[in-house]
mmCIF file of C-alpha atoms in Angstrom:
data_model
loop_
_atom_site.group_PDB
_atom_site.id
_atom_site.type_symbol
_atom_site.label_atom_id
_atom_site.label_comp_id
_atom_site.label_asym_id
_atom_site.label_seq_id
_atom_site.Cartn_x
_atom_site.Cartn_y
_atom_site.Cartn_z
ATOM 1 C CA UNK A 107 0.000 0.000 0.000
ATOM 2 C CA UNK A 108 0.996 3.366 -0.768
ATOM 3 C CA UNK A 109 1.904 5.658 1.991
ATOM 4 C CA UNK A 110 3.288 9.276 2.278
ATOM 5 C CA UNK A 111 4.796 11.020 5.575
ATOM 6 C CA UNK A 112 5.730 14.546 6.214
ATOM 7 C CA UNK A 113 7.249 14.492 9.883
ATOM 8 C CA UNK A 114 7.443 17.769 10.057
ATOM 9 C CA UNK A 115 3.418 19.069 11.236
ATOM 10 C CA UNK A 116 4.865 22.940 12.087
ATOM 11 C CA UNK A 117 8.059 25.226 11.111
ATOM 12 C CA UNK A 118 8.467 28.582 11.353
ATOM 13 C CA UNK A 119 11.199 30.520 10.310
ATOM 14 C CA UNK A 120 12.390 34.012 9.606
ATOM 15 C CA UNK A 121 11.888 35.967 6.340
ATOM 16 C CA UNK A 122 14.697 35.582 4.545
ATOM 17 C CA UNK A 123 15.730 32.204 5.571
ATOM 18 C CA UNK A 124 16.233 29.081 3.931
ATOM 19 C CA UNK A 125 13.600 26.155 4.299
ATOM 20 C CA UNK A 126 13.457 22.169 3.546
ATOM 21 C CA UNK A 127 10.064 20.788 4.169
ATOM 22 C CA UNK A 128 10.868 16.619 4.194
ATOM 23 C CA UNK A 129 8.378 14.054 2.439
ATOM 24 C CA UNK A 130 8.768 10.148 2.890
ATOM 25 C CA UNK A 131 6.417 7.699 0.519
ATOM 26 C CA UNK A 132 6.347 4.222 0.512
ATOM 27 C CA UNK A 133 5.093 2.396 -2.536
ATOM 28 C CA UNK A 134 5.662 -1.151 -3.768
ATOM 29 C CA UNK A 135 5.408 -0.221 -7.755
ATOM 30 C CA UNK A 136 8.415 0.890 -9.975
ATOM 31 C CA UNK A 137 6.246 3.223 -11.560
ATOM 32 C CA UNK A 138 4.727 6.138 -9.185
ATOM 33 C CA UNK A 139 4.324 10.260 -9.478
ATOM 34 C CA UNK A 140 5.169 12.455 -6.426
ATOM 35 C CA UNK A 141 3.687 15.527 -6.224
ATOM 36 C CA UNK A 142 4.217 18.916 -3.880
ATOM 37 C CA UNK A 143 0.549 20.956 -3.795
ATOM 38 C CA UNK A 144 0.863 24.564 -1.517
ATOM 39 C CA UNK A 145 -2.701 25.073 0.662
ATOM 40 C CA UNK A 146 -2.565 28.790 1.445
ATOM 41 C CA UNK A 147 -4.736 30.617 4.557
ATOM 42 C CA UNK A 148 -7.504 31.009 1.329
ATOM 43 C CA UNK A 149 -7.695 27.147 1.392
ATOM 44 C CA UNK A 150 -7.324 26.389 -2.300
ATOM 45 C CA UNK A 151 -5.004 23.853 -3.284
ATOM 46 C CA UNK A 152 -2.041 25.273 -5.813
ATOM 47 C CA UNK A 153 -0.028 22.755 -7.821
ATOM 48 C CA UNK A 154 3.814 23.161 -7.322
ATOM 49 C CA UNK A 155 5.227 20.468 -9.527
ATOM 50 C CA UNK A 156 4.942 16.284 -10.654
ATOM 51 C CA UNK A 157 7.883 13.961 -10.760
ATOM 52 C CA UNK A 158 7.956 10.632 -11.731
ATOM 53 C CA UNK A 159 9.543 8.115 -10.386
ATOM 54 C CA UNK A 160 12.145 7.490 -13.370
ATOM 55 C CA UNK A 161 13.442 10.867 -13.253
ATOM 56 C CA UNK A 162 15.545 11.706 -10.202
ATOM 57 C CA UNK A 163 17.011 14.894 -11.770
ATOM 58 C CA UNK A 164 16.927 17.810 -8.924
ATOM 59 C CA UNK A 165 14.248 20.484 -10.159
ATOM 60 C CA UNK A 166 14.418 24.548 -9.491
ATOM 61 C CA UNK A 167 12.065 26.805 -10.192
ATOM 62 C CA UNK A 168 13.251 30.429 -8.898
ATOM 63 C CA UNK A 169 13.400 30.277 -5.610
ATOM 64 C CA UNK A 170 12.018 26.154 -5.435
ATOM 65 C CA UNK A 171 13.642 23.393 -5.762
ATOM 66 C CA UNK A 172 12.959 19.748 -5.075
ATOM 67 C CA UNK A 173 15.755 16.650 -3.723
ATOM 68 C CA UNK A 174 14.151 13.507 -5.356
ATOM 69 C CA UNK A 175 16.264 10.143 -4.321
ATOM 70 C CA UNK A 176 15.150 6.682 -4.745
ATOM 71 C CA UNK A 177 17.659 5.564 -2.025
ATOM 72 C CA UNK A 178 15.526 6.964 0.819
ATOM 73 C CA UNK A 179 11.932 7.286 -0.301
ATOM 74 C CA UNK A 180 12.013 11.007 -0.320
ATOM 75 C CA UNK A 181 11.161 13.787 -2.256
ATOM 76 C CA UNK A 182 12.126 16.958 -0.010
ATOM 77 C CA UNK A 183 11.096 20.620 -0.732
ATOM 78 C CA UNK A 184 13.614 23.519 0.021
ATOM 79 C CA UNK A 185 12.451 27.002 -0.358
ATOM 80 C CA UNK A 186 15.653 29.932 -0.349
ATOM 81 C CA UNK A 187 15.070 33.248 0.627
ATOM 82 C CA UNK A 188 11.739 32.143 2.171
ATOM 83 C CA UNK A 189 8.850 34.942 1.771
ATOM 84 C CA UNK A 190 5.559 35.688 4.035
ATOM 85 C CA UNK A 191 3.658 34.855 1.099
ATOM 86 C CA UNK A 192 5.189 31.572 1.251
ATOM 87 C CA UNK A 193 3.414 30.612 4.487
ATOM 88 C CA UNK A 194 0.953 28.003 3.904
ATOM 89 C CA UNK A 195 0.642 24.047 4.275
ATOM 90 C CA UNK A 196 2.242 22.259 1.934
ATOM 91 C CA UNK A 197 1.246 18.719 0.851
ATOM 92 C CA UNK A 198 3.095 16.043 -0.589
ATOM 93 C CA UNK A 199 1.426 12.931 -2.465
ATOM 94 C CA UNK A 200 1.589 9.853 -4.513
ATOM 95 C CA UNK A 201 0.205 8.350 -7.075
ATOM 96 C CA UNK A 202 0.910 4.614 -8.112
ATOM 97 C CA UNK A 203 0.711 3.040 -11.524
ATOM 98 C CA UNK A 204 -2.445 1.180 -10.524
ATOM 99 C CA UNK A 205 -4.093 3.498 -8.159
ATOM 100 C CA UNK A 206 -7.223 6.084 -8.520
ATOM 101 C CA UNK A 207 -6.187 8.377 -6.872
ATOM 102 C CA UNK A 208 -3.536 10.604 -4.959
ATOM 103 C CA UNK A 209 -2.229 10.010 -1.249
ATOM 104 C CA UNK A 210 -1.642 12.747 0.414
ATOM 105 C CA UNK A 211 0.865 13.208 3.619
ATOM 106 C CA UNK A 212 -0.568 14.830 6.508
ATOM 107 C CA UNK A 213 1.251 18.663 5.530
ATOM 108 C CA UNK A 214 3.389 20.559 7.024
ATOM 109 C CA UNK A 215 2.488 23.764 8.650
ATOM 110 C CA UNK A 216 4.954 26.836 7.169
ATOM 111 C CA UNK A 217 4.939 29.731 8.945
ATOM 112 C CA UNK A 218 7.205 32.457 7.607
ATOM 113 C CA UNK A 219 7.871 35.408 10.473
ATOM 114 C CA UNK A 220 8.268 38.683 8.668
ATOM 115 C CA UNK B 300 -11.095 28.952 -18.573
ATOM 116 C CA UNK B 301 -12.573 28.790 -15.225
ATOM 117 C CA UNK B 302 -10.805 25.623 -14.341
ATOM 118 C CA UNK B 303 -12.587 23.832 -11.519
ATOM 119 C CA UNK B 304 -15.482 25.036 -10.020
ATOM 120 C CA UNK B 305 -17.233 24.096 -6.634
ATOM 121 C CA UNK B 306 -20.727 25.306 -5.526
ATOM 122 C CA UNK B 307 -21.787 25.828 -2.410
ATOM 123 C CA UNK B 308 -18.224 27.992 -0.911
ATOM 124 C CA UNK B 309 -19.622 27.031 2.553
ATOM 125 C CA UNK B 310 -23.037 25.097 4.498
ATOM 126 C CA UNK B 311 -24.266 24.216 7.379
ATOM 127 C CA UNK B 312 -26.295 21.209 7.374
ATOM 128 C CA UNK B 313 -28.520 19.538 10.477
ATOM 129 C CA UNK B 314 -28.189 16.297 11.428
ATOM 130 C CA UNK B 315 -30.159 14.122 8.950
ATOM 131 C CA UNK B 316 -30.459 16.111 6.308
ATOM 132 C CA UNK B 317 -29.237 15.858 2.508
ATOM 133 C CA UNK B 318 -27.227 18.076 -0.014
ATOM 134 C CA UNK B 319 -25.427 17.645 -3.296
ATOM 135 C CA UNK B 320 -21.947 19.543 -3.547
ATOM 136 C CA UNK B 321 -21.215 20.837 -7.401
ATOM 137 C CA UNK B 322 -18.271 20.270 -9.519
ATOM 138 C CA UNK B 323 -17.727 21.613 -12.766
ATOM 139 C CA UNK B 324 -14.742 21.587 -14.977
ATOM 140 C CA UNK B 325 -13.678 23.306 -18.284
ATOM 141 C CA UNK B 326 -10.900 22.323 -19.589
ATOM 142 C CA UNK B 327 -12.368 18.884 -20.933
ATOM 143 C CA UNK B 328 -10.822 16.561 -18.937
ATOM 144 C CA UNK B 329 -12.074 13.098 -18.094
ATOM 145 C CA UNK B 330 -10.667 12.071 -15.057
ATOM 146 C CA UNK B 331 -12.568 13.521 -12.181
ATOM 147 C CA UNK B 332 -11.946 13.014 -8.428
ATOM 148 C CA UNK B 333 -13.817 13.875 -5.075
ATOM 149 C CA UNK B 334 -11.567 14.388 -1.879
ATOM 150 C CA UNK B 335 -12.548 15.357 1.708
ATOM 151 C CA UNK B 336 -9.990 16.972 3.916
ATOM 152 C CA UNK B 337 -10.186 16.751 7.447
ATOM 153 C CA UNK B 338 -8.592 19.279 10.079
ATOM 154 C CA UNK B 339 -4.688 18.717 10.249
ATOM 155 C CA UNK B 340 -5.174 15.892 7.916
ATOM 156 C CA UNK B 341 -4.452 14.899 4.320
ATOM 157 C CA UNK B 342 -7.044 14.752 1.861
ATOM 158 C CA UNK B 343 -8.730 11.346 1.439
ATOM 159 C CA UNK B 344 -10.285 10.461 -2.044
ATOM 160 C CA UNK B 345 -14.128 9.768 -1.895
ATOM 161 C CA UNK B 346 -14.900 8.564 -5.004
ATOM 162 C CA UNK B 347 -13.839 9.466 -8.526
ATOM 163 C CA UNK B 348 -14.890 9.015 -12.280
ATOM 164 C CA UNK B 349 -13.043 7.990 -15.032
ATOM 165 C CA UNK B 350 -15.369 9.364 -17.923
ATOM 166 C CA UNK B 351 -18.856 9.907 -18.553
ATOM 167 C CA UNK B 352 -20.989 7.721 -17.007
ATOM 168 C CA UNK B 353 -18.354 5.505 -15.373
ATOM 169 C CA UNK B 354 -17.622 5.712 -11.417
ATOM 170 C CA UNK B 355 -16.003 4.275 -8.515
ATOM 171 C CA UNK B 356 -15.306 3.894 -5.124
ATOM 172 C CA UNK B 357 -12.210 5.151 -2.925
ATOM 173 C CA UNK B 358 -10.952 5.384 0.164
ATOM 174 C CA UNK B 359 -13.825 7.001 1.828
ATOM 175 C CA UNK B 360 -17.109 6.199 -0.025
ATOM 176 C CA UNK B 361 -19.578 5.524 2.676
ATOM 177 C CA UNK B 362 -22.181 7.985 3.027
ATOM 178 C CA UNK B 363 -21.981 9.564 -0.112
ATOM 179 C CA UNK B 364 -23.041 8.961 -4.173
ATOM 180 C CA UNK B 365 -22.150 10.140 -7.075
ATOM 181 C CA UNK B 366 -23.164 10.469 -10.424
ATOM 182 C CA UNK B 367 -21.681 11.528 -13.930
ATOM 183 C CA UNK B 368 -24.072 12.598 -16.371
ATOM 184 C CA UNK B 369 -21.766 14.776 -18.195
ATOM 185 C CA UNK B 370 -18.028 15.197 -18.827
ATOM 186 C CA UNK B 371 -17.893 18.997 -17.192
ATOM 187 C CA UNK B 372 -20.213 18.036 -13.697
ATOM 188 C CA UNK B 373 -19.216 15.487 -11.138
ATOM 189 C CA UNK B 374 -21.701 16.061 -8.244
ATOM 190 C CA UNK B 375 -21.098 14.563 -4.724
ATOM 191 C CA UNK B 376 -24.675 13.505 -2.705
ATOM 192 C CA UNK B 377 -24.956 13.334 0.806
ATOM 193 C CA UNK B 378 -27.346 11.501 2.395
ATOM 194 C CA UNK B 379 -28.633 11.444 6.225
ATOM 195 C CA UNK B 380 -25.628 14.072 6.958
ATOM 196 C CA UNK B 381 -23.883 12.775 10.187
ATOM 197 C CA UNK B 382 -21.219 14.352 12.160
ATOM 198 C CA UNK B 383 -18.570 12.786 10.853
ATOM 199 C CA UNK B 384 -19.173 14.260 7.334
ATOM 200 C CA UNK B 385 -17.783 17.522 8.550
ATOM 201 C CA UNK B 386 -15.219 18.323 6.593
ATOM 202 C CA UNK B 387 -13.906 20.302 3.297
ATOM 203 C CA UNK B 388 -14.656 18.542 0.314
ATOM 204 C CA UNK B 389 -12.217 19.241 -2.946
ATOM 205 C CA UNK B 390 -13.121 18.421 -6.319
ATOM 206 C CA UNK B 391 -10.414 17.958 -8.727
ATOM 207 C CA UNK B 392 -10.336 16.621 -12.506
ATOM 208 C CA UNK B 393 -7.112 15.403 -14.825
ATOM 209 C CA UNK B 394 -6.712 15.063 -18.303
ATOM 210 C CA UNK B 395 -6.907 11.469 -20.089
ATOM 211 C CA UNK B 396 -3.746 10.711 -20.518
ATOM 212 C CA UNK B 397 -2.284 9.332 -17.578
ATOM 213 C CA UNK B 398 -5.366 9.524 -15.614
ATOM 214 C CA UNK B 399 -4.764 9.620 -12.072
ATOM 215 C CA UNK B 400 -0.543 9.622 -12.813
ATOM 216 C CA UNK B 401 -1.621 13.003 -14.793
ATOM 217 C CA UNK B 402 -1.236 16.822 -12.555
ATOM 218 C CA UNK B 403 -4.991 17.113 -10.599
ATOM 219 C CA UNK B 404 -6.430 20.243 -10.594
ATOM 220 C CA UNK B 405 -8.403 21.256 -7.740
ATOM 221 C CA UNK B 406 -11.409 23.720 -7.160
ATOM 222 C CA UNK B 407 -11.669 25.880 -4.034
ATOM 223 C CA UNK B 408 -13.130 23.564 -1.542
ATOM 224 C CA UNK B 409 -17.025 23.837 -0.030
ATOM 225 C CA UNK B 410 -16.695 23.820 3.918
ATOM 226 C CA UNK B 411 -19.538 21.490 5.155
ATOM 227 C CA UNK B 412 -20.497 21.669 9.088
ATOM 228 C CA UNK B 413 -22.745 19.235 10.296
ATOM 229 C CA UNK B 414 -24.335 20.363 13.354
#
């Protein structure tokens, strides 16, 4: 069974500082997608980026970027130069090959102190 | 493009009673998906729809129905509202390609209180 963990329920930092948010999955298939999805105060869910599980390239988009390793089941989120706008919970989740749907990890609570 | 839409934003519902949440989506996809999130939880699929027509269970399904009529409206019914069914529901809808493995999309949420 597939099976996501984010260990980390709160953080809060400082503007300006750097941030890793840590996700852990668990998935018997060779084929899977991992996702990162931001929930801000407003409550929507934003999409943040889809990796599969063939690709362990490092991804960075401005000021994201996203660890991806095979070795340990994880899939960790770093934010640089974190921003108040950048508090929010952030989700991470799974999809197998087979499955119908996405697991999501319980979030992780960022709270960004101006 | 208005992406996903969900209808009501927010309800209060007594004990017993019955509502059906909206979803609508525009951009054509077939894959559509209902979620409920509980406080300081994950969300936890309900039931989803692969197409027209054509729908199935998930994690979550008891006490609730859907139905597909259409490829743009995936409504979620619940019936006898209980306690336990307070919650935020998410709709959310993917393209045909890869299906579930494809990016979801999600609407806005309705917050449902069941007092």
């Amino acid at each position: 069974a597939q099976k996501v963990t984010q260990a980390q329920t709160e953080i809060s930092v400082v503007e300006k500082e750097d941030v890793t948010l840590d996700c852990v999955y668990e998935t018997r298939d060779t084929t899977y997608y991992l996702f990162w999805y931001k929930q801000p105060p407003s409550g929507e869910l934003v999409f943040l980026i889809r990796r599969n599980s063939f690709d362990e390239q490092n991804e960075i988009s401005g000021r994201y970027s996203w660890n991806f390793q095979k070795s340990t089941s994880s899939f960790n989120f770093t934010i640089t130069a974190s921003q108040v706008v950048d508090s929010a919970v952030y989700f991470c989740a799974l999809v197998e090959g087979g499955a119908d749907g996405l697991t999501f990890g319980k979030g992780t609570h960022l709270i960004i102190q101006p | 493009n208005a992406g996903v839409t969900q209808t009501p934003k927010f309800r209060i519902l007594k004990i017993g009673q019955s509502m059906t949440l909206q979803c609508t989506q525009d951009m054509n996809h077939n894959y559509m998906y209902w979620y409920r999130q509980d406080p300081g939880m994950g969300l936890k699929l309900i039931y989803y729809s692969v197409g027209a027509g054509i729908t199935d269970k998930g994690e979550v399904p008891n006490g609730y129905n859907v139905s597909r009529s259409t490829t743009e409206d995936f409504p979620l019914r619940l019936e006898l509202a209980a306690p336990s069914q307070t919650s935020v529901y998410f709709c959310a809808s993917s393209p045909i390609a890869g299906g579930p493995l494809e990016t979801q999309y999600f609407g806005p949420g309705t917050r449902l209180l069941v007092l």
